[in-house]
JSON list of C-alpha atoms in Angstrom, two decimals:
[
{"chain": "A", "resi": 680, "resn": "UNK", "atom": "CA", "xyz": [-45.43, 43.40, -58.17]},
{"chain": "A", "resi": 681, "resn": "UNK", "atom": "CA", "xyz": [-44.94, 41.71, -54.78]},
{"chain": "A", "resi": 682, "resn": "UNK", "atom": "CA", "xyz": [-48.46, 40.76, -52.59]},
{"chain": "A", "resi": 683, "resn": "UNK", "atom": "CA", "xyz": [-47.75, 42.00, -49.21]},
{"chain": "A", "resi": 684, "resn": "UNK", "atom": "CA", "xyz": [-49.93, 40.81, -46.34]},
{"chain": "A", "resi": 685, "resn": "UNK", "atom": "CA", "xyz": [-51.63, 43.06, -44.58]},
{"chain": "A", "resi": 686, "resn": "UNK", "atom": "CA", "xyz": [-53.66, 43.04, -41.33]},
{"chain": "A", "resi": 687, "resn": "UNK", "atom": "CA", "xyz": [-56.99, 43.85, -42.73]},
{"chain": "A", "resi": 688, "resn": "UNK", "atom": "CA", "xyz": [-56.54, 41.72, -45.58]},
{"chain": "A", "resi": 689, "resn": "UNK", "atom": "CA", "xyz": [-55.12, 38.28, -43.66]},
{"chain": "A", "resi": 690, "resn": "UNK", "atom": "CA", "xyz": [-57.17, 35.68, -46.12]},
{"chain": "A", "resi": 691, "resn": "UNK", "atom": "CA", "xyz": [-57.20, 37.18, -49.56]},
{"chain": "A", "resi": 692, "resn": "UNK", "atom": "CA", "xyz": [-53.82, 39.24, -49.87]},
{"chain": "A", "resi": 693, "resn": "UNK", "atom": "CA", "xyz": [-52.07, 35.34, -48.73]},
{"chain": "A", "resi": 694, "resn": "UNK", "atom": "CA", "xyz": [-53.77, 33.49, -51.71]},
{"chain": "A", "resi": 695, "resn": "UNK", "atom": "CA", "xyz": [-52.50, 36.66, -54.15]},
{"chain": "A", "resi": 696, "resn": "UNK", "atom": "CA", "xyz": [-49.23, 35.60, -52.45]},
{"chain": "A", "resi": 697, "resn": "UNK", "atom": "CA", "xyz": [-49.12, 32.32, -52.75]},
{"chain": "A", "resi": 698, "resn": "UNK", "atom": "CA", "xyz": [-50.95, 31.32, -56.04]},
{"chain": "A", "resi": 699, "resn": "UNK", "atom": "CA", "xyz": [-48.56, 32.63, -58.13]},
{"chain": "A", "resi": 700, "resn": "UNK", "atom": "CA", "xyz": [-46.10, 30.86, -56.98]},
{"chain": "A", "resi": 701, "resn": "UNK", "atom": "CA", "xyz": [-48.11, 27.86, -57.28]},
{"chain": "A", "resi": 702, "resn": "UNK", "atom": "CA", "xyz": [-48.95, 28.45, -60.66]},
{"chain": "A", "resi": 703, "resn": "UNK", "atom": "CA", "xyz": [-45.45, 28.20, -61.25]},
{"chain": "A", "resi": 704, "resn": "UNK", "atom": "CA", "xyz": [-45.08, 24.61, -61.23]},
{"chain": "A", "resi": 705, "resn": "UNK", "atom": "CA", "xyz": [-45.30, 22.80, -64.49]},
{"chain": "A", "resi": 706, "resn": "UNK", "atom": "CA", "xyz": [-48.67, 20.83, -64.98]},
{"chain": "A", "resi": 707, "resn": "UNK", "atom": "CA", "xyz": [-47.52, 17.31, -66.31]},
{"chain": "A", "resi": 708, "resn": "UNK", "atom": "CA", "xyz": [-50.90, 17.03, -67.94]},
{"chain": "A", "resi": 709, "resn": "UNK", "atom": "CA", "xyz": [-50.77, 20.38, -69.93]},
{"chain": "A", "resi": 710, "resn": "UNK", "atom": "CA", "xyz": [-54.11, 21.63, -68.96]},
{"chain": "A", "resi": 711, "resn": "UNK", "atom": "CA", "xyz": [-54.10, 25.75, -68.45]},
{"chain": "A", "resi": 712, "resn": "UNK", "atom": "CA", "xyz": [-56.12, 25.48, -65.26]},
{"chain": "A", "resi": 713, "resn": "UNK", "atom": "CA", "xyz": [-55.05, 23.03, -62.21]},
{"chain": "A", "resi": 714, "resn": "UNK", "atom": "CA", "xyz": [-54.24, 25.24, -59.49]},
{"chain": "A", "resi": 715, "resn": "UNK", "atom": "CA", "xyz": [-57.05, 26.15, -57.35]},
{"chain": "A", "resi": 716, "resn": "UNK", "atom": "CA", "xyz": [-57.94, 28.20, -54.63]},
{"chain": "A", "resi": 717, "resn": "UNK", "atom": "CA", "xyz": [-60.49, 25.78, -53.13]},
{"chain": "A", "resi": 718, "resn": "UNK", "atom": "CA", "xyz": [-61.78, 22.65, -54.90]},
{"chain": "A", "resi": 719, "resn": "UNK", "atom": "CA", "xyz": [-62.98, 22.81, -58.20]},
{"chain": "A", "resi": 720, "resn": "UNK", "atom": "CA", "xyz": [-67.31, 23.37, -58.45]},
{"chain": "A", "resi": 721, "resn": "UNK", "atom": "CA", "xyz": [-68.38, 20.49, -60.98]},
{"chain": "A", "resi": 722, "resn": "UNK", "atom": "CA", "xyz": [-68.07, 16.91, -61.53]},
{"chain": "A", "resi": 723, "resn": "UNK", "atom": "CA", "xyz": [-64.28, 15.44, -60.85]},
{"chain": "A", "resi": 724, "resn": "UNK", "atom": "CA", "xyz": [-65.17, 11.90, -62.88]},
{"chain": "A", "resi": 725, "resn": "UNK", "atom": "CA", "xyz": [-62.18, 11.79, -65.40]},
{"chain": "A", "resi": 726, "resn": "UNK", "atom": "CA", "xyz": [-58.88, 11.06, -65.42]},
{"chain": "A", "resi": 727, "resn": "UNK", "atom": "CA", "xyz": [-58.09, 13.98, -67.36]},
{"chain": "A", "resi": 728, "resn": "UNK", "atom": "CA", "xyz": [-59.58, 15.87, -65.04]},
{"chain": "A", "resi": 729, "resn": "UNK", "atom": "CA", "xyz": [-56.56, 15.36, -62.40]},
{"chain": "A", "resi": 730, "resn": "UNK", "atom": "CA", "xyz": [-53.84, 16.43, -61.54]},
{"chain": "A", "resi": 731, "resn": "UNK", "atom": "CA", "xyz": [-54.90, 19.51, -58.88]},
{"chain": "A", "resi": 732, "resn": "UNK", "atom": "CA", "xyz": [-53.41, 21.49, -56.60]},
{"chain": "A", "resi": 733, "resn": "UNK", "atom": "CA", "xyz": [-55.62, 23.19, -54.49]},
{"chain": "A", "resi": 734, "resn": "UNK", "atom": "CA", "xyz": [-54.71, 25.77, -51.78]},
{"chain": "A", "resi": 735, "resn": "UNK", "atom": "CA", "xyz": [-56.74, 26.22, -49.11]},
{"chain": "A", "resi": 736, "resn": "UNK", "atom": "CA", "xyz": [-57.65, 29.56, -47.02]},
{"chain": "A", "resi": 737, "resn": "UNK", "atom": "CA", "xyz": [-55.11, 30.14, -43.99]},
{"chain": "A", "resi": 738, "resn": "UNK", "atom": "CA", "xyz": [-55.82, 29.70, -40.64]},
{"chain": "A", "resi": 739, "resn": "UNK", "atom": "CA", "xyz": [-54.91, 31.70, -37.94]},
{"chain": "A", "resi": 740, "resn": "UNK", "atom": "CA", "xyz": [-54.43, 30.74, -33.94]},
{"chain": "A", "resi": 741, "resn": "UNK", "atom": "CA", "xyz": [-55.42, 33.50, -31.58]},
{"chain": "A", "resi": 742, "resn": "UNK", "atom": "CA", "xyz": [-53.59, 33.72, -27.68]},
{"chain": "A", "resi": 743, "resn": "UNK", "atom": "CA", "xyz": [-55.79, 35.45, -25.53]},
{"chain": "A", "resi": 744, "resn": "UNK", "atom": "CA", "xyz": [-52.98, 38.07, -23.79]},
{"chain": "A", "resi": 745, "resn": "UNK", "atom": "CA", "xyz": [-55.77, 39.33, -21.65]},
{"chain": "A", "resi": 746, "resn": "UNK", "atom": "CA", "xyz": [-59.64, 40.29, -21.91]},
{"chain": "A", "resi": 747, "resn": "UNK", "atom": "CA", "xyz": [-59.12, 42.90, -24.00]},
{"chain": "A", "resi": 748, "resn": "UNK", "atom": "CA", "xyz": [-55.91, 41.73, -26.49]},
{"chain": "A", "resi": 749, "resn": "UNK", "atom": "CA", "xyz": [-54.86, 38.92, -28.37]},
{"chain": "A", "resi": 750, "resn": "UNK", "atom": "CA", "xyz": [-51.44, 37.76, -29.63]},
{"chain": "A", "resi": 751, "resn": "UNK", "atom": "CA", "xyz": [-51.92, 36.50, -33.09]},
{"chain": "A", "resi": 752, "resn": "UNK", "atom": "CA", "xyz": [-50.09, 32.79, -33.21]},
{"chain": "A", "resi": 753, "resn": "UNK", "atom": "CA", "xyz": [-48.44, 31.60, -36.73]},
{"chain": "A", "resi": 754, "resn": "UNK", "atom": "CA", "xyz": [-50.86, 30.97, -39.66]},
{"chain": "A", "resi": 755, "resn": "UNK", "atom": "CA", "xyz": [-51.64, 27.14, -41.36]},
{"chain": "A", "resi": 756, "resn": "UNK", "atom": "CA", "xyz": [-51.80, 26.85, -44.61]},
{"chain": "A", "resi": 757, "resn": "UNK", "atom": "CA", "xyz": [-52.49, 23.32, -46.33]},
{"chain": "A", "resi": 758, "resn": "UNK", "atom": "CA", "xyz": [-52.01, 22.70, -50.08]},
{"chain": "A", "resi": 759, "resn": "UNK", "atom": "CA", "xyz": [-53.13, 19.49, -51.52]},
{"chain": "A", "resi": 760, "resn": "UNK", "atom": "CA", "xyz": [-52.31, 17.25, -54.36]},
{"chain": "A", "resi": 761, "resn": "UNK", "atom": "CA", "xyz": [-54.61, 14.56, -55.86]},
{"chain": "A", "resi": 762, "resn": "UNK", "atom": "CA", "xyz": [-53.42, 12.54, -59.54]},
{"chain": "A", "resi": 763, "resn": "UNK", "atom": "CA", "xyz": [-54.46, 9.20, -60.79]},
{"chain": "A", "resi": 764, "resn": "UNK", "atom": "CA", "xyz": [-51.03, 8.35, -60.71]},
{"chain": "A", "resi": 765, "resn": "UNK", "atom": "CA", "xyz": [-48.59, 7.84, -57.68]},
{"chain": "A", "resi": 766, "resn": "UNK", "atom": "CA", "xyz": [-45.31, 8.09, -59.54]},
{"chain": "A", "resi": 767, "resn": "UNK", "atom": "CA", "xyz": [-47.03, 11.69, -60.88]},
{"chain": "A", "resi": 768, "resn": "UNK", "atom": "CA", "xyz": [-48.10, 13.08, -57.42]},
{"chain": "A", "resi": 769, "resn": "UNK", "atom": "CA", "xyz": [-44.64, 12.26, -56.24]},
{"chain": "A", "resi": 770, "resn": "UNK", "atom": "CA", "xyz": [-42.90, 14.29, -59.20]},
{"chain": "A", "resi": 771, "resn": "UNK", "atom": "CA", "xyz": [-45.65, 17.26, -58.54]},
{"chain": "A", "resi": 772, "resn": "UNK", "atom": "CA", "xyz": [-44.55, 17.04, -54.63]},
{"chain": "A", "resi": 773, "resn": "UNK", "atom": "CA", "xyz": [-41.30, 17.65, -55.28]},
{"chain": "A", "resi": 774, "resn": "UNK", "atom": "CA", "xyz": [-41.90, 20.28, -57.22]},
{"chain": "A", "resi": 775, "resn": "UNK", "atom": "CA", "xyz": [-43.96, 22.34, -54.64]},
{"chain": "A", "resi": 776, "resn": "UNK", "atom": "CA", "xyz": [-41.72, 21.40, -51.74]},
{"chain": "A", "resi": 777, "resn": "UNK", "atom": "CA", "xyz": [-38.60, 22.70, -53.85]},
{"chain": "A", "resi": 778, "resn": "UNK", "atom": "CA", "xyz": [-40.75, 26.08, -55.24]},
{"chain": "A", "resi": 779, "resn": "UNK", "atom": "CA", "xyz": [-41.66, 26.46, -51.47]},
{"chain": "A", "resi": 780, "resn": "UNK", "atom": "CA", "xyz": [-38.47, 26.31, -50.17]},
{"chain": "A", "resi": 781, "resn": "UNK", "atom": "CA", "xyz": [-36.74, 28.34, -52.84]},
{"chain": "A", "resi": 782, "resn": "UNK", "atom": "CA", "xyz": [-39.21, 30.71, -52.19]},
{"chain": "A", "resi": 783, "resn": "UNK", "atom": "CA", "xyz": [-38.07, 31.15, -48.33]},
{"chain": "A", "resi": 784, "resn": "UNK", "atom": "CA", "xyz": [-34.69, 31.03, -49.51]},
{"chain": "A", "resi": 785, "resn": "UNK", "atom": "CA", "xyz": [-34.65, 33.71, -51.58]},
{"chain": "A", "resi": 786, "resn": "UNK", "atom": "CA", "xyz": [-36.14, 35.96, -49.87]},
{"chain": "A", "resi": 787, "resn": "UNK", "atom": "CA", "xyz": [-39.36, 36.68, -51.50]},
{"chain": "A", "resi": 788, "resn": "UNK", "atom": "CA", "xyz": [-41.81, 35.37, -48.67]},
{"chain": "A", "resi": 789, "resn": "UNK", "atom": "CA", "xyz": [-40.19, 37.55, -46.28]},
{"chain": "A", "resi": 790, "resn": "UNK", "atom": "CA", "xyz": [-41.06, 40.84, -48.69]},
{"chain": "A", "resi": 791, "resn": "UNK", "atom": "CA", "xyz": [-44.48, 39.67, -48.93]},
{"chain": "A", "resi": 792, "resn": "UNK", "atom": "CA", "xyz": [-44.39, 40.08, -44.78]},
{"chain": "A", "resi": 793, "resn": "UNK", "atom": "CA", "xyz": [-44.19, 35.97, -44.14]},
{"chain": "A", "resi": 794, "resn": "UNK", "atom": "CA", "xyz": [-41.54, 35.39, -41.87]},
{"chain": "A", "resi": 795, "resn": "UNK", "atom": "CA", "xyz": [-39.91, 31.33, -41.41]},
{"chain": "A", "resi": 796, "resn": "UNK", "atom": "CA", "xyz": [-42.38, 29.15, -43.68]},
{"chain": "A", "resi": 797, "resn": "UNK", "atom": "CA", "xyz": [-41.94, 25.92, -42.12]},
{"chain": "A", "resi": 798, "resn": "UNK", "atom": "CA", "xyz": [-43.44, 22.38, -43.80]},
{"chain": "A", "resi": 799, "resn": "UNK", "atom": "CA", "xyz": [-44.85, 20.90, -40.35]},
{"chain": "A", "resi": 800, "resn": "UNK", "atom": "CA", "xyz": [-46.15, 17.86, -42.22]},
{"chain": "A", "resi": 801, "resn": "UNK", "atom": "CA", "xyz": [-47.17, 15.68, -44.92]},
{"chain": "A", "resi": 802, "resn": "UNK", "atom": "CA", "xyz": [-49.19, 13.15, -45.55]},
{"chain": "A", "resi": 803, "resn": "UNK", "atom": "CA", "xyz": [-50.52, 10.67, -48.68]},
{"chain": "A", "resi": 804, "resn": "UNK", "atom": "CA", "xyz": [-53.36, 8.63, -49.05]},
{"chain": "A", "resi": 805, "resn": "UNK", "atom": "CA", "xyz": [-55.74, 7.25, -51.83]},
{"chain": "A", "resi": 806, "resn": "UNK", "atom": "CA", "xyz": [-59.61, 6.60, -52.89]},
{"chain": "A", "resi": 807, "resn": "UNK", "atom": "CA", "xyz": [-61.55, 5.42, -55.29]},
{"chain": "A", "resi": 808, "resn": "UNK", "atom": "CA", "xyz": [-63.83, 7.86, -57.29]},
{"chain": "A", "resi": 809, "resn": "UNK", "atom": "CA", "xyz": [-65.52, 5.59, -59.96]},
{"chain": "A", "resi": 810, "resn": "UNK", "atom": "CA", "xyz": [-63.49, 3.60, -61.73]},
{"chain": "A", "resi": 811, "resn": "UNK", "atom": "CA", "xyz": [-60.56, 6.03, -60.92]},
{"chain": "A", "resi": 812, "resn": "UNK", "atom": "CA", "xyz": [-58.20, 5.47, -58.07]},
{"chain": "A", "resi": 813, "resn": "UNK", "atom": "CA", "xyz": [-56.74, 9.00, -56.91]},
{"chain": "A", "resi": 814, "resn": "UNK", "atom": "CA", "xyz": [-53.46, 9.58, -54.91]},
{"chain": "A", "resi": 815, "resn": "UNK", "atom": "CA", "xyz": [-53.36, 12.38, -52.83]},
{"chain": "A", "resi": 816, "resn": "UNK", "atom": "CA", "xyz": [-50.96, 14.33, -50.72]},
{"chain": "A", "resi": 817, "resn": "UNK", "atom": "CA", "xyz": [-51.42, 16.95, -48.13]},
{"chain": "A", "resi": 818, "resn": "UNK", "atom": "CA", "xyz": [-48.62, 19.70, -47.40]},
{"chain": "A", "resi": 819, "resn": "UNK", "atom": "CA", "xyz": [-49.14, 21.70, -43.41]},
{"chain": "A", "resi": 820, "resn": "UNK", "atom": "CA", "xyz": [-47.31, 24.34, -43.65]},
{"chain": "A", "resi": 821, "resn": "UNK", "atom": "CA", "xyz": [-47.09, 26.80, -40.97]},
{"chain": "A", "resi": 822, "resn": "UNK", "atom": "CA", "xyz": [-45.42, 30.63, -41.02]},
{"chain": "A", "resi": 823, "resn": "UNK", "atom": "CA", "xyz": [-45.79, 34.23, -39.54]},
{"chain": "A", "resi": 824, "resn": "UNK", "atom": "CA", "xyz": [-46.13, 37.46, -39.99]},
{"chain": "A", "resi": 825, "resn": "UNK", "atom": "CA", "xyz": [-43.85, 40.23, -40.07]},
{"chain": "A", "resi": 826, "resn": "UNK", "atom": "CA", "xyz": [-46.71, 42.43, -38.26]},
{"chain": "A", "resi": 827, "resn": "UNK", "atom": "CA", "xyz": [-47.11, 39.78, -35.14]}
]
């Protein structure tokens, strides 16, 4: 069954949207749980503990129309990506930048009541966490609502 995105469920009815789709993408490591819906609770120390995706809660701009009303603006979603590997974190952000867009393409955002998902940006960077060096990526992505 399709999520659909309602108005008085904004937050949770887009991550039962979107984390499915997510969870679609092949984890290179084989563990059964890397896609998250914020960061993981718990220690982060070992290398097997990577690679993650984690999506993060939307956000939503508000246009004040007048005192009383409000134009909803388009909704920001950010996914990231950390690995121990940069070769790996590129492979993985391919794979969510093709699952997005063949998700738009096909139609099945726009049944779930998300209208033009658009990638505004990307970005990559790296830290050290121990002895681990961890590559990261972050998606913007940026859509609306059928109900706007």
């Amino acid at each position: 069954m399709t999520a659909v995105i309602r108005d008085t469920n904004v937050y949770s009815d887009l991550h039962n949207c979107l984390m499915p789709k997510l969870k679609t993408i092949t984890d290179p490591s084989g563990k059964s749980k890397w896609v998250y819906g914020a960061f993981p609770e718990g220690e982060i120390t070992s290398k097997s503990d990577y690679p993650l995706i984690i999506l993060t809660s939307g956000d939503i701009s508000y246009d004040p129309l007048t005192l009383k009303t409000v134009k909803r603006g388009p909704v920001r979603i950010v996914i990231d990506v950390y690995s121990t590997n940069g070769a790996q974190l590129d492979t993985i952000s391919d794979e969510i930048t093709n699952t997005m867009e063949i998700n738009e393409n096909n139609g099945s955002f726009t049944s779930s009541g998300i209208d033009t998902m658009r990638l505004m940006s990307s970005t990559y960077g790296h830290f050290e966490r121990g002895a681990l060096r961890v590559h990261n990526r972050t998606f913007n992505y940026e859509f609306d609502f059928g109900w706007f």
